[in-house]
Amino acid sequence: MTSRRRHAVRTAIRLIAVGAVPHNRRPAAAWGWLSAIFLFPVPGSLAYLVLGRAQLPESRRNKQAGAAQLVDPHGPGTGEEDTGRDRLPDWLFETTRLNGHNGAFPLTGGNRVEVLPDYNGCLEEIAEQIRGARSSVHFQFYIAASDKTTEPVVAALEDAHRRGLTVRVLIDHLGSAGYPGYQQMVQRLDAAGIPWRRMLPVRPWRGQYQRPDLRNHRKIVVVDGQVAFAGSQNVIDRSYNKKRNKRRGLQWISLMLRLQGPVVEHLDALFATDWYCETDEMIPERASELDPAPSDENPGDVVCQVLPSGPGLAQENNLQMFNHLFASAKERITICSPYFVPDKSMYDTLRAAVGRGVEVSLYTGKTSNHIPTLHAQRSFYEPLLLDGVRIFLYPPPYVLHAKFVLIDDDAAVVGSANMDIRSFVLDHEVNLLFAGADVVARLDEVVEDYRRDSHELTMEEWRARPWYQKYVDNTARLTSPLQ
């Protein structure tokens, strides 16, 4: 191809992109893609064709919508049971209404919550619960691997299947595939005869394909329809088994919840939706499938709402919830997130909160396994510090992977979602909104542990970092709005 023809092709690509890329897209994301295409017309346009739309295939979207209609009525929250509405301040009830409009399950009271901040202890707790199961185990994780640390969990799944229980397993395909121990995990599931599926598989040679970076990031275990686990922890060794992680001595710190009460049925319904999307099999209603041991009619008094999110659901419903909570805070906002790359709306909402006199604190890791995201996150530190946000950095070799938000003494959100464009737009996530001082107080204890081990960042030391780090941070910031 002659240079004149190459120039004509690049010009044509740029002209087409100007009219096509901004369609139904946020301006920041549009400018990000246009910059990539204008600088690198051919590779930029190819990347846009593969990654430019956060949308699943139409067949998948239709199946997901149909499954939600079939599954949602199975859960509680639509009858006369306790919803906890009378215990919510008006602004928090408005949040639950917003969530309901955006696809959340009904608000429920009568729940019991236990916070599990110990990584290996949480795996032991899950294994113990599975070993005591009487009828069914539903197991769903973004990353699942068979290794020395997870052996009790994997062995408990195998034993539950041998005992004749109904065991179903979902594992995200690309989320897990690159980690040592994943192949051993699926081989053991196959050898045991346990029904399992890859979530959002990318295997075009088998007719399985969608945008490869749209992943299912949820972490859910439901045992007998009576006890559930949810949060940020995957089922893999704390080093994530990568050689480079072990060389650096990296150890993940996560947070899970053990739950009882009506919220368990909602998490089970969410699992059933994902199971149907991967298998075309609708899980029978529990009454016809299981015979669980009797449970407490009212195991606790915690008010909770489950909010699923992801492609095919209400757009950016997690972002809407967080912005509403931040705008409603009166005294303090505490954010714990391994990846904090806010869009303009979230940044402006937090900035306004500080201006109203709200104390805003961010807890995050000083190091990370996702280097581009870490540098994009670091590019926000200076403006955040200038606005009055306090930033606490958890020291290496630990990777702070817990994900939760506290608002005053009234509300807490715990789940799988990060504070970045991936979790708001690209990944299937699940967050749990809790009302009341009890859960907030228990998470405050976790925050206090993090604070003791963390270093509070100051403007002086941040501005004193080397010029090349500033350059990399600023460059990474350009990619933050892409979706």
GROMACS .gro file of C-alpha atoms in nm:
model
  483
    1MET     CA    1   0.000   0.000   0.000
    2THR     CA    2   0.137   0.338  -0.101
    3SER     CA    3   0.190   0.610   0.157
    4ARG     CA    4  -0.089   0.814  -0.003
    5ARG     CA    5  -0.332   0.526   0.029
    6ARG     CA    6  -0.229   0.459   0.389
    7HIS     CA    7  -0.287   0.824   0.467
    8ALA     CA    8  -0.632   0.807   0.306
    9VAL     CA    9  -0.723   0.496   0.508
   10ARG     CA   10  -0.612   0.656   0.836
   11THR     CA   11  -0.806   0.973   0.755
   12ALA     CA   12  -1.118   0.772   0.673
   13ILE     CA   13  -1.090   0.580   1.000
   14ARG     CA   14  -1.062   0.904   1.197
   15LEU     CA   15  -1.359   1.062   1.022
   16ILE     CA   16  -1.577   0.755   1.078
   17ALA     CA   17  -1.471   0.739   1.444
   18VAL     CA   18  -1.574   1.101   1.509
   19GLY     CA   19  -1.933   1.018   1.418
   20ALA     CA   20  -1.953   0.663   1.551
   21VAL     CA   21  -1.764   0.655   1.882
   22PRO     CA   22  -1.963   0.920   2.078
   23HIS     CA   23  -2.299   0.746   2.016
   24ASN     CA   24  -2.470   0.694   2.358
   25ARG     CA   25  -2.134   0.721   2.531
   26ARG     CA   26  -2.012   0.942   2.813
   27PRO     CA   27  -1.796   1.226   2.678
   28ALA     CA   28  -1.489   1.121   2.880
   29ALA     CA   29  -1.503   0.768   2.741
   30ALA     CA   30  -1.563   0.899   2.388
   31TRP     CA   31  -1.261   1.128   2.411
   32GLY     CA   32  -1.049   0.841   2.541
   33TRP     CA   33  -1.137   0.615   2.248
   34LEU     CA   34  -1.104   0.896   1.995
   35SER     CA   35  -0.758   0.980   2.129
   36ALA     CA   36  -0.650   0.618   2.088
   37ILE     CA   37  -0.791   0.599   1.735
   38PHE     CA   38  -0.645   0.932   1.626
   39LEU     CA   39  -0.298   0.841   1.756
   40PHE     CA   40  -0.306   0.481   1.631
   41PRO     CA   41  -0.584   0.457   1.368
   42VAL     CA   42  -0.558   0.089   1.276
   43PRO     CA   43  -0.479  -0.076   1.613
   44GLY     CA   44  -0.699   0.178   1.795
   45SER     CA   45  -0.999   0.106   1.573
   46LEU     CA   46  -0.946  -0.270   1.603
   47ALA     CA   47  -0.935  -0.239   1.983
   48TYR     CA   48  -1.254  -0.034   1.970
   49LEU     CA   49  -1.430  -0.298   1.759
   50VAL     CA   50  -1.342  -0.567   2.015
   51LEU     CA   51  -1.373  -0.368   2.341
   52GLY     CA   52  -1.568  -0.055   2.254
   53ARG     CA   53  -1.915  -0.159   2.365
   54ALA     CA   54  -1.993  -0.287   2.715
   55GLN     CA   55  -2.269  -0.508   2.582
   56LEU     CA   56  -2.328  -0.881   2.580
   57PRO     CA   57  -2.466  -1.053   2.269
   58GLU     CA   58  -2.841  -1.008   2.221
   59SER     CA   59  -2.912  -1.376   2.286
   60ARG     CA   60  -2.732  -1.355   2.618
   61ARG     CA   61  -2.912  -1.036   2.717
   62ASN     CA   62  -3.250  -1.192   2.639
   63LYS     CA   63  -3.165  -1.502   2.841
   64GLN     CA   64  -3.048  -1.290   3.135
   65ALA     CA   65  -3.368  -1.083   3.131
   66GLY     CA   66  -3.584  -1.395   3.109
   67ALA     CA   67  -3.402  -1.563   3.394
   68ALA     CA   68  -3.444  -1.260   3.619
   69GLN     CA   69  -3.820  -1.261   3.559
   70LEU     CA   70  -3.842  -1.629   3.646
   71VAL     CA   71  -3.615  -1.621   3.950
   72ASP     CA   72  -3.702  -1.299   4.132
   73PRO     CA   73  -4.047  -1.413   4.253
   74HIS     CA   74  -3.881  -1.707   4.434
   75GLY     CA   75  -3.721  -1.472   4.685
   76PRO     CA   76  -3.884  -1.306   4.986
   77GLY     CA   77  -3.958  -0.939   5.015
   78THR     CA   78  -4.286  -0.926   4.824
   79GLY     CA   79  -4.522  -1.036   5.102
   80GLU     CA   80  -4.593  -0.936   5.460
   81GLU     CA   81  -4.252  -1.020   5.608
   82ASP     CA   82  -4.034  -0.768   5.786
   83THR     CA   83  -3.873  -0.523   5.544
   84GLY     CA   84  -3.709  -0.300   5.802
   85ARG     CA   85  -3.849   0.010   5.630
   86ASP     CA   86  -3.948   0.172   5.960
   87ARG     CA   87  -3.585   0.164   6.079
   88LEU     CA   88  -3.442   0.360   5.785
   89PRO     CA   89  -3.386   0.735   5.773
   90ASP     CA   90  -3.562   0.894   5.477
   91TRP     CA   91  -3.244   0.945   5.274
   92LEU     CA   92  -3.150   0.578   5.308
   93PHE     CA   93  -3.497   0.464   5.211
   94GLU     CA   94  -3.458   0.680   4.902
   95THR     CA   95  -3.137   0.486   4.826
   96THR     CA   96  -3.321   0.155   4.850
   97ARG     CA   97  -3.593   0.287   4.619
   98LEU     CA   98  -3.327   0.395   4.370
   99ASN     CA   99  -3.171   0.050   4.392
  100GLY     CA  100  -3.509  -0.115   4.341
  101HIS     CA  101  -3.565   0.094   4.030
  102ASN     CA  102  -3.223  -0.025   3.908
  103GLY     CA  103  -3.279  -0.397   3.955
  104ALA     CA  104  -3.210  -0.461   4.324
  105PHE     CA  105  -3.396  -0.723   4.525
  106PRO     CA  106  -3.656  -0.607   4.777
  107LEU     CA  107  -3.537  -0.469   5.109
  108THR     CA  108  -3.554  -0.729   5.387
  109GLY     CA  109  -3.521  -0.729   5.765
  110GLY     CA  110  -3.455  -1.024   5.994
  111ASN     CA  111  -3.102  -1.098   5.874
  112ARG     CA  112  -2.791  -1.200   6.066
  113VAL     CA  113  -2.444  -1.090   5.953
  114GLU     CA  114  -2.098  -1.201   6.061
  115VAL     CA  115  -1.791  -1.016   5.931
  116LEU     CA  116  -1.503  -1.243   5.824
  117PRO     CA  117  -1.179  -1.042   5.776
  118ASP     CA  118  -0.940  -1.337   5.819
  119TYR     CA  119  -0.848  -1.480   5.475
  120ASN     CA  120  -0.765  -1.840   5.564
  121GLY     CA  121  -1.018  -1.843   5.846
  122CYS     CA  122  -1.291  -1.753   5.598
  123LEU     CA  123  -1.198  -2.047   5.373
  124GLU     CA  124  -1.213  -2.277   5.676
  125GLU     CA  125  -1.556  -2.135   5.767
  126ILE     CA  126  -1.686  -2.197   5.414
  127ALA     CA  127  -1.545  -2.551   5.416
  128GLU     CA  128  -1.703  -2.624   5.754
  129GLN     CA  129  -2.039  -2.500   5.635
  130ILE     CA  130  -2.020  -2.718   5.323
  131ARG     CA  131  -1.917  -3.020   5.528
  132GLY     CA  132  -2.231  -2.972   5.737
  133ALA     CA  133  -2.462  -2.925   5.437
  134ARG     CA  134  -2.773  -3.144   5.422
  135SER     CA  135  -2.918  -3.075   5.079
  136SER     CA  136  -2.742  -2.832   4.845
  137VAL     CA  137  -2.434  -2.620   4.783
  138HIS     CA  138  -2.420  -2.334   4.531
  139PHE     CA  139  -2.066  -2.210   4.472
  140GLN     CA  140  -1.980  -1.912   4.246
  141PHE     CA  141  -1.645  -1.733   4.222
  142TYR     CA  142  -1.454  -1.511   3.985
  143ILE     CA  143  -1.135  -1.702   4.067
  144ALA     CA  144  -1.129  -2.058   4.203
  145ALA     CA  145  -0.822  -2.278   4.226
  146SER     CA  146  -0.716  -2.602   4.389
  147ASP     CA  147  -0.409  -2.550   4.608
  148LYS     CA  148  -0.294  -2.622   4.962
  149THR     CA  149  -0.484  -2.326   5.106
  150THR     CA  150  -0.815  -2.407   4.933
  151GLU     CA  151  -0.791  -2.785   4.982
  152PRO     CA  152  -1.050  -2.790   5.266
  153VAL     CA  153  -1.305  -2.613   5.045
  154VAL     CA  154  -1.245  -2.829   4.736
  155ALA     CA  155  -1.249  -3.149   4.944
  156ALA     CA  156  -1.574  -3.039   5.111
  157LEU     CA  157  -1.737  -2.988   4.769
  158GLU     CA  158  -1.626  -3.335   4.659
  159ASP     CA  159  -1.756  -3.489   4.983
  160ALA     CA  160  -2.091  -3.310   4.955
  161HIS     CA  161  -2.138  -3.451   4.605
  162ARG     CA  162  -2.043  -3.802   4.722
  163ARG     CA  163  -2.305  -3.774   4.996
  164GLY     CA  164  -2.571  -3.718   4.732
  165LEU     CA  165  -2.619  -3.345   4.783
  166THR     CA  166  -2.697  -3.112   4.494
  167VAL     CA  167  -2.374  -2.927   4.421
  168ARG     CA  168  -2.350  -2.664   4.148
  169VAL     CA  169  -2.034  -2.467   4.068
  170LEU     CA  170  -1.981  -2.154   3.856
  171ILE     CA  171  -1.630  -2.020   3.783
  172ASP     CA  172  -1.552  -1.721   3.565
  173HIS     CA  173  -1.362  -1.843   3.260
  174LEU     CA  174  -1.100  -1.579   3.187
  175GLY     CA  175  -1.096  -1.458   3.547
  176SER     CA  176  -0.965  -1.795   3.664
  177ALA     CA  177  -0.793  -1.940   3.358
  178GLY     CA  178  -0.460  -1.762   3.406
  179TYR     CA  179  -0.404  -1.870   3.766
  180PRO     CA  180  -0.207  -2.179   3.873
  181GLY     CA  181  -0.448  -2.424   4.035
  182TYR     CA  182  -0.744  -2.347   3.807
  183GLN     CA  183  -0.687  -2.648   3.582
  184GLN     CA  184  -0.646  -2.871   3.886
  185MET     CA  185  -0.973  -2.730   4.020
  186VAL     CA  186  -1.178  -2.809   3.713
  187GLN     CA  187  -1.012  -3.148   3.673
  188ARG     CA  188  -1.117  -3.239   4.025
  189LEU     CA  189  -1.471  -3.118   3.961
  190ASP     CA  190  -1.487  -3.331   3.646
  191ALA     CA  191  -1.337  -3.634   3.821
  192ALA     CA  192  -1.591  -3.604   4.103
  193GLY     CA  193  -1.881  -3.561   3.860
  194ILE     CA  194  -1.981  -3.225   4.008
  195PRO     CA  195  -2.193  -3.014   3.770
  196TRP     CA  196  -2.000  -2.696   3.691
  197ARG     CA  197  -1.982  -2.432   3.421
  198ARG     CA  198  -1.752  -2.157   3.304
  199MET     CA  199  -1.913  -1.815   3.336
  200LEU     CA  200  -1.902  -1.599   3.022
  201PRO     CA  201  -1.676  -1.846   2.837
  202VAL     CA  202  -1.461  -1.717   2.553
  203ARG     CA  203  -1.421  -2.024   2.332
  204PRO     CA  204  -1.514  -1.921   1.977
  205TRP     CA  205  -1.419  -2.262   1.843
  206ARG     CA  206  -1.718  -2.391   2.042
  207GLY     CA  207  -1.947  -2.104   1.950
  208GLN     CA  208  -1.896  -1.937   2.288
  209TYR     CA  209  -1.790  -1.576   2.255
  210GLN     CA  210  -1.868  -1.229   2.387
  211ARG     CA  211  -1.656  -0.925   2.453
  212PRO     CA  212  -1.366  -1.089   2.643
  213ASP     CA  213  -1.330  -0.829   2.917
  214LEU     CA  214  -1.695  -0.853   3.029
  215ARG     CA  215  -1.657  -1.083   3.328
  216ASN     CA  216  -1.862  -1.226   3.615
  217HIS     CA  217  -1.685  -1.093   3.925
  218ARG     CA  218  -1.931  -1.221   4.189
  219LYS     CA  219  -1.831  -1.430   4.491
  220ILE     CA  220  -2.122  -1.624   4.640
  221VAL     CA  221  -2.169  -1.945   4.838
  222VAL     CA  222  -2.515  -2.064   4.944
  223VAL     CA  223  -2.554  -2.375   5.161
  224ASP     CA  224  -2.893  -2.545   5.203
  225GLY     CA  225  -3.060  -2.217   5.116
  226GLN     CA  226  -2.999  -2.121   5.480
  227VAL     CA  227  -2.647  -1.974   5.500
  228ALA     CA  228  -2.462  -1.763   5.247
  229PHE     CA  229  -2.119  -1.607   5.203
  230ALA     CA  230  -2.050  -1.299   4.990
  231GLY     CA  231  -1.784  -1.032   4.961
  232SER     CA  232  -1.448  -0.973   4.795
  233GLN     CA  233  -1.250  -1.293   4.853
  234ASN     CA  234  -1.173  -1.550   4.585
  235VAL     CA  235  -1.102  -1.917   4.649
  236ILE     CA  236  -0.726  -1.926   4.596
  237ASP     CA  237  -0.411  -1.899   4.805
  238ARG     CA  238  -0.337  -1.550   4.943
  239SER     CA  239  -0.048  -1.519   4.695
  240TYR     CA  240  -0.282  -1.595   4.405
  241ASN     CA  241  -0.024  -1.862   4.313
  242LYS     CA  242   0.162  -1.644   4.062
  243LYS     CA  243   0.542  -1.674   4.063
  244ARG     CA  244   0.590  -1.299   4.040
  245ASN     CA  245   0.355  -1.248   4.336
  246LYS     CA  246   0.553  -1.495   4.541
  247ARG     CA  247   0.880  -1.327   4.445
  248ARG     CA  248   0.736  -0.998   4.571
  249GLY     CA  249   0.589  -1.169   4.876
  250LEU     CA  250   0.239  -1.038   4.796
  251GLN     CA  251  -0.044  -1.145   5.025
  252TRP     CA  252  -0.408  -1.052   4.967
  253ILE     CA  253  -0.633  -0.912   5.240
  254SER     CA  254  -1.003  -0.956   5.166
  255LEU     CA  255  -1.337  -0.940   5.346
  256MET     CA  256  -1.633  -1.177   5.337
  257LEU     CA  257  -1.967  -1.190   5.515
  258ARG     CA  258  -2.152  -1.490   5.657
  259LEU     CA  259  -2.527  -1.430   5.621
  260GLN     CA  260  -2.853  -1.581   5.740
  261GLY     CA  261  -3.210  -1.471   5.687
  262PRO     CA  262  -3.412  -1.363   5.382
  263VAL     CA  263  -3.104  -1.215   5.214
  264VAL     CA  264  -2.979  -1.572   5.157
  265GLU     CA  265  -3.271  -1.644   4.922
  266HIS     CA  266  -3.189  -1.334   4.722
  267LEU     CA  267  -2.827  -1.440   4.679
  268ASP     CA  268  -2.948  -1.788   4.586
  269ALA     CA  269  -3.183  -1.636   4.329
  270LEU     CA  270  -2.892  -1.442   4.182
  271PHE     CA  271  -2.692  -1.765   4.157
  272ALA     CA  272  -2.991  -1.929   3.987
  273THR     CA  273  -2.999  -1.649   3.730
  274ASP     CA  274  -2.630  -1.695   3.646
  275TRP     CA  275  -2.670  -2.073   3.641
  276TYR     CA  276  -2.956  -2.048   3.392
  277CYS     CA  277  -2.754  -1.812   3.169
  278GLU     CA  278  -2.472  -2.068   3.148
  279THR     CA  279  -2.670  -2.393   3.137
  280ASP     CA  280  -3.028  -2.321   3.016
  281GLU     CA  281  -3.131  -2.507   3.333
  282MET     CA  282  -3.374  -2.336   3.570
  283ILE     CA  283  -3.306  -2.442   3.929
  284PRO     CA  284  -3.628  -2.570   4.090
  285GLU     CA  285  -3.779  -2.375   4.375
  286ARG     CA  286  -3.623  -2.475   4.701
  287ALA     CA  287  -3.942  -2.616   4.846
  288SER     CA  288  -3.953  -2.885   4.578
  289GLU     CA  289  -3.579  -2.954   4.570
  290LEU     CA  290  -3.451  -2.941   4.924
  291ASP     CA  291  -3.528  -3.058   5.272
  292PRO     CA  292  -3.312  -2.831   5.485
  293ALA     CA  293  -3.282  -2.847   5.859
  294PRO     CA  294  -3.519  -2.614   6.041
  295SER     CA  295  -3.377  -2.266   6.084
  296ASP     CA  296  -3.459  -1.974   6.311
  297GLU     CA  297  -3.768  -1.795   6.187
  298ASN     CA  298  -3.596  -1.467   6.268
  299PRO     CA  299  -3.218  -1.527   6.281
  300GLY     CA  300  -3.129  -1.160   6.327
  301ASP     CA  301  -3.247  -0.801   6.299
  302VAL     CA  302  -3.022  -0.657   6.024
  303VAL     CA  303  -3.186  -0.476   5.733
  304CYS     CA  304  -3.029  -0.559   5.396
  305GLN     CA  305  -3.078  -0.515   5.022
  306VAL     CA  306  -2.896  -0.708   4.748
  307LEU     CA  307  -2.796  -0.511   4.437
  308PRO     CA  308  -2.675  -0.709   4.134
  309SER     CA  309  -2.505  -0.514   3.857
  310GLY     CA  310  -2.344  -0.572   3.523
  311PRO     CA  311  -2.400  -0.563   3.147
  312GLY     CA  312  -2.766  -0.614   3.068
  313LEU     CA  313  -2.884  -0.462   3.396
  314ALA     CA  314  -2.956  -0.095   3.474
  315GLN     CA  315  -2.659   0.103   3.349
  316GLU     CA  316  -2.408   0.193   3.619
  317ASN     CA  317  -2.652   0.118   3.901
  318ASN     CA  318  -2.365   0.074   4.148
  319LEU     CA  319  -2.230   0.416   4.057
  320GLN     CA  320  -2.575   0.568   4.106
  321MET     CA  321  -2.607   0.407   4.450
  322PHE     CA  322  -2.266   0.523   4.569
  323ASN     CA  323  -2.318   0.877   4.444
  324HIS     CA  324  -2.654   0.896   4.621
  325LEU     CA  325  -2.500   0.767   4.944
  326PHE     CA  326  -2.208   1.011   4.922
  327ALA     CA  327  -2.444   1.301   4.856
  328SER     CA  328  -2.655   1.198   5.159
  329ALA     CA  329  -2.370   1.166   5.411
  330LYS     CA  330  -2.378   1.411   5.700
  331GLU     CA  331  -2.068   1.324   5.905
  332ARG     CA  332  -1.832   1.080   5.738
  333ILE     CA  333  -1.765   0.860   5.437
  334THR     CA  334  -1.521   0.570   5.465
  335ILE     CA  335  -1.417   0.397   5.143
  336CYS     CA  336  -1.210   0.079   5.128
  337SER     CA  337  -1.124  -0.029   4.774
  338PRO     CA  338  -0.822  -0.187   4.605
  339TYR     CA  339  -0.896   0.000   4.282
  340PHE     CA  340  -1.024   0.356   4.321
  341VAL     CA  341  -1.052   0.533   3.986
  342PRO     CA  342  -1.360   0.756   4.020
  343ASP     CA  343  -1.539   0.903   3.723
  344LYS     CA  344  -1.617   1.275   3.720
  345SER     CA  345  -1.958   1.234   3.884
  346MET     CA  346  -1.815   1.043   4.180
  347TYR     CA  347  -1.518   1.276   4.217
  348ASP     CA  348  -1.746   1.581   4.217
  349THR     CA  349  -1.983   1.419   4.468
  350LEU     CA  350  -1.699   1.341   4.709
  351ARG     CA  351  -1.555   1.688   4.665
  352ALA     CA  352  -1.894   1.840   4.748
  353ALA     CA  353  -1.921   1.615   5.055
  354VAL     CA  354  -1.590   1.748   5.190
  355GLY     CA  355  -1.714   2.101   5.123
  356ARG     CA  356  -2.021   2.029   5.338
  357GLY     CA  357  -1.796   1.928   5.628
  358VAL     CA  358  -1.812   1.550   5.578
  359GLU     CA  359  -1.492   1.364   5.669
  360VAL     CA  360  -1.394   1.147   5.371
  361SER     CA  361  -1.133   0.872   5.414
  362LEU     CA  362  -0.996   0.633   5.153
  363TYR     CA  363  -0.823   0.307   5.246
  364THR     CA  364  -0.633   0.138   4.966
  365GLY     CA  365  -0.314  -0.053   4.906
  366LYS     CA  366   0.020   0.109   4.838
  367THR     CA  367   0.090  -0.177   4.597
  368SER     CA  368  -0.123  -0.380   4.360
  369ASN     CA  369  -0.106  -0.663   4.109
  370HIS     CA  370  -0.279  -0.447   3.844
  371ILE     CA  371  -0.009  -0.193   3.765
  372PRO     CA  372  -0.194   0.018   3.502
  373THR     CA  373  -0.495   0.054   3.734
  374LEU     CA  374  -0.268   0.138   4.026
  375HIS     CA  375  -0.105   0.419   3.829
  376ALA     CA  376  -0.443   0.549   3.711
  377GLN     CA  377  -0.556   0.547   4.076
  378ARG     CA  378  -0.241   0.729   4.189
  379SER     CA  379  -0.314   1.008   3.941
  380PHE     CA  380  -0.613   1.106   4.157
  381TYR     CA  381  -0.425   1.130   4.486
  382GLU     CA  382  -0.311   1.491   4.451
  383PRO     CA  383  -0.653   1.641   4.367
  384LEU     CA  384  -0.814   1.428   4.638
  385LEU     CA  385  -0.564   1.548   4.896
  386LEU     CA  386  -0.613   1.908   4.783
  387ASP     CA  387  -0.989   1.866   4.830
  388GLY     CA  388  -0.940   1.737   5.185
  389VAL     CA  389  -0.980   1.361   5.141
  390ARG     CA  390  -0.762   1.159   5.380
  391ILE     CA  391  -0.578   0.872   5.207
  392PHE     CA  392  -0.446   0.574   5.404
  393LEU     CA  393  -0.207   0.340   5.219
  394TYR     CA  394  -0.182  -0.020   5.337
  395PRO     CA  395   0.185  -0.127   5.319
  396PRO     CA  396   0.344  -0.393   5.096
  397PRO     CA  397   0.368  -0.684   5.068
  398TYR     CA  398  -0.004  -0.686   5.139
  399VAL     CA  399  -0.266  -0.614   4.875
  400LEU     CA  400  -0.570  -0.460   5.042
  401HIS     CA  401  -0.856  -0.625   4.852
  402ALA     CA  402  -1.151  -0.555   5.084
  403LYS     CA  403  -1.436  -0.359   4.924
  404PHE     CA  404  -1.681  -0.166   5.142
  405VAL     CA  405  -1.821   0.180   5.209
  406LEU     CA  406  -1.949   0.326   5.539
  407ILE     CA  407  -2.185   0.625   5.555
  408ASP     CA  408  -2.214   0.798   5.895
  409ASP     CA  409  -2.330   0.538   6.150
  410ASP     CA  410  -2.630   0.447   5.934
  411ALA     CA  411  -2.530   0.247   5.627
  412ALA     CA  412  -2.269   0.009   5.492
  413VAL     CA  413  -2.215  -0.142   5.148
  414VAL     CA  414  -2.008  -0.460   5.119
  415GLY     CA  415  -1.954  -0.665   4.806
  416SER     CA  416  -1.743  -0.755   4.507
  417ALA     CA  417  -1.739  -0.419   4.327
  418ASN     CA  418  -1.438  -0.190   4.302
  419MET     CA  419  -1.458   0.186   4.256
  420ASP     CA  420  -1.364   0.196   3.890
  421ILE     CA  421  -1.516   0.184   3.544
  422ARG     CA  422  -1.469  -0.193   3.521
  423SER     CA  423  -1.693  -0.263   3.819
  424PHE     CA  424  -1.943   0.009   3.728
  425VAL     CA  425  -1.985  -0.092   3.363
  426LEU     CA  426  -1.802  -0.408   3.255
  427ASP     CA  427  -1.826  -0.669   3.532
  428HIS     CA  428  -2.116  -0.858   3.685
  429GLU     CA  429  -2.101  -0.766   4.054
  430VAL     CA  430  -2.308  -0.803   4.369
  431ASN     CA  431  -2.320  -0.550   4.653
  432LEU     CA  432  -2.513  -0.569   4.978
  433LEU     CA  433  -2.651  -0.250   5.136
  434PHE     CA  434  -2.695  -0.271   5.514
  435ALA     CA  435  -2.883  -0.027   5.737
  436GLY     CA  436  -2.811   0.029   6.105
  437ALA     CA  437  -2.527   0.104   6.342
  438ASP     CA  438  -2.454  -0.261   6.428
  439VAL     CA  439  -2.299  -0.366   6.096
  440VAL     CA  440  -2.127  -0.026   6.062
  441ALA     CA  441  -1.970  -0.069   6.407
  442ARG     CA  442  -1.836  -0.414   6.319
  443LEU     CA  443  -1.682  -0.281   5.999
  444ASP     CA  444  -1.540   0.015   6.193
  445GLU     CA  445  -1.336  -0.239   6.390
  446VAL     CA  446  -1.192  -0.367   6.061
  447VAL     CA  447  -1.116  -0.009   5.954
  448GLU     CA  448  -0.937   0.055   6.281
  449ASP     CA  449  -0.716  -0.249   6.219
  450TYR     CA  450  -0.636  -0.117   5.872
  451ARG     CA  451  -0.562   0.229   6.010
  452ARG     CA  452  -0.311   0.096   6.263
  453ASP     CA  453  -0.116  -0.076   5.986
  454SER     CA  454  -0.152   0.197   5.722
  455HIS     CA  455   0.039   0.515   5.648
  456GLU     CA  456  -0.153   0.839   5.593
  457LEU     CA  457  -0.035   1.005   5.275
  458THR     CA  458   0.062   1.372   5.289
  459MET     CA  459   0.077   1.623   5.008
  460GLU     CA  460   0.444   1.697   5.073
  461GLU     CA  461   0.561   1.339   5.031
  462TRP     CA  462   0.331   1.281   4.734
  463ARG     CA  463   0.464   1.579   4.542
  464ALA     CA  464   0.820   1.470   4.621
  465ARG     CA  465   0.792   1.143   4.429
  466PRO     CA  466   1.022   1.102   4.124
  467TRP     CA  467   0.927   1.271   3.796
  468TYR     CA  468   0.907   0.942   3.606
  469GLN     CA  469   0.640   0.812   3.846
  470LYS     CA  470   0.438   1.127   3.786
  471TYR     CA  471   0.472   1.073   3.412
  472VAL     CA  472   0.346   0.713   3.430
  473ASP     CA  473   0.058   0.813   3.661
  474ASN     CA  474  -0.055   1.089   3.428
  475THR     CA  475  -0.031   0.865   3.123
  476ALA     CA  476  -0.234   0.590   3.290
  477ARG     CA  477  -0.502   0.843   3.379
  478LEU     CA  478  -0.583   0.884   3.009
  479THR     CA  479  -0.710   0.524   2.993
  480SER     CA  480  -0.931   0.544   3.304
  481PRO     CA  481  -1.258   0.642   3.131
  482LEU     CA  482  -1.241   0.381   2.854
  483GLN     CA  483  -1.529   0.136   2.838
   0.00000   0.00000   0.00000
